[in-house]
Amino acid sequence: MQATMKGKEPKPSTFQIWKLAARPHTLTASVAPVFVGYALTLRLIQQHPVLCGDVDETNHNHTCNNNDASASLLPMTIQFAAFAGLIQISTNLHNDYADFVKGADTDKRVGQARATQKGWLTPYETCRGCVLCLMASIFIGMQYLIPTNCDGGSSADP
């Protein structure tokens, strides 16, 4: 449904409003460094196979299958890119919220429209979106914070 008022632009769809508030054009700032790190890691593994940790016990040579390294790092890279992207979106939503609440975003604002300033989202909705993105990023990132290879504190084999 599009509301048209005299002197006002039509209200976009709910999806378009959230897309505008998330500012997807800023995601390259958070996601690009993740993929650069992925590429550099693969290059390092290629140059220094000892980083793979695979040792041929018969002749003590370090072997590394670059395809295995790439395949094992790619899912983690995608998850970390999603983590970084969600943090970026959350930051954008918080900025939208905070600028509106402190009065920095007014009708005289120049630049891209802000969903809260335009009245398309309430400050509560914007803040709720910010918190939901943070919670989703915590959910994605938590698996890298909790050790999964615990053996009860003993490193000796039985």
mmCIF file of C-alpha atoms in Angstrom, residues 22 26-27 30-31 34 79-92 133 137:
data_model
loop_
_atom_site.group_PDB
_atom_site.id
_atom_site.type_symbol
_atom_site.label_atom_id
_atom_site.label_comp_id
_atom_site.label_asym_id
_atom_site.label_seq_id
_atom_site.Cartn_x
_atom_site.Cartn_y
_atom_site.Cartn_z
ATOM 1 C CA ALA A 22 19.994 -1.670 6.394
ATOM 2 C CA THR A 26 27.824 -0.384 2.964
ATOM 3 C CA LEU A 27 28.254 -4.155 3.285
ATOM 4 C CA SER A 30 32.649 -5.351 6.259
ATOM 5 C CA VAL A 31 32.581 -8.320 3.883
ATOM 6 C CA VAL A 34 36.890 -11.245 5.110
ATOM 7 C CA GLN A 79 29.956 -17.619 8.096
ATOM 8 C CA PHE A 80 32.379 -14.896 9.139
ATOM 9 C CA ALA A 81 31.250 -12.719 6.206
ATOM 10 C CA ALA A 82 27.634 -13.172 7.360
ATOM 11 C CA PHE A 83 28.732 -12.289 10.921
ATOM 12 C CA ALA A 84 30.506 -9.142 9.717
ATOM 13 C CA GLY A 85 27.598 -8.171 7.453
ATOM 14 C CA LEU A 86 25.071 -8.501 10.278
ATOM 15 C CA ILE A 87 27.255 -6.361 12.534
ATOM 16 C CA GLN A 88 27.392 -3.736 9.753
ATOM 17 C CA ILE A 89 23.602 -3.777 9.297
ATOM 18 C CA SER A 90 23.114 -3.534 13.058
ATOM 19 C CA THR A 91 25.465 -0.557 13.171
ATOM 20 C CA ASN A 92 23.563 1.123 10.332
ATOM 21 C CA CYS A 133 20.802 -8.367 13.764
ATOM 22 C CA SER A 137 25.503 -12.271 14.505
#
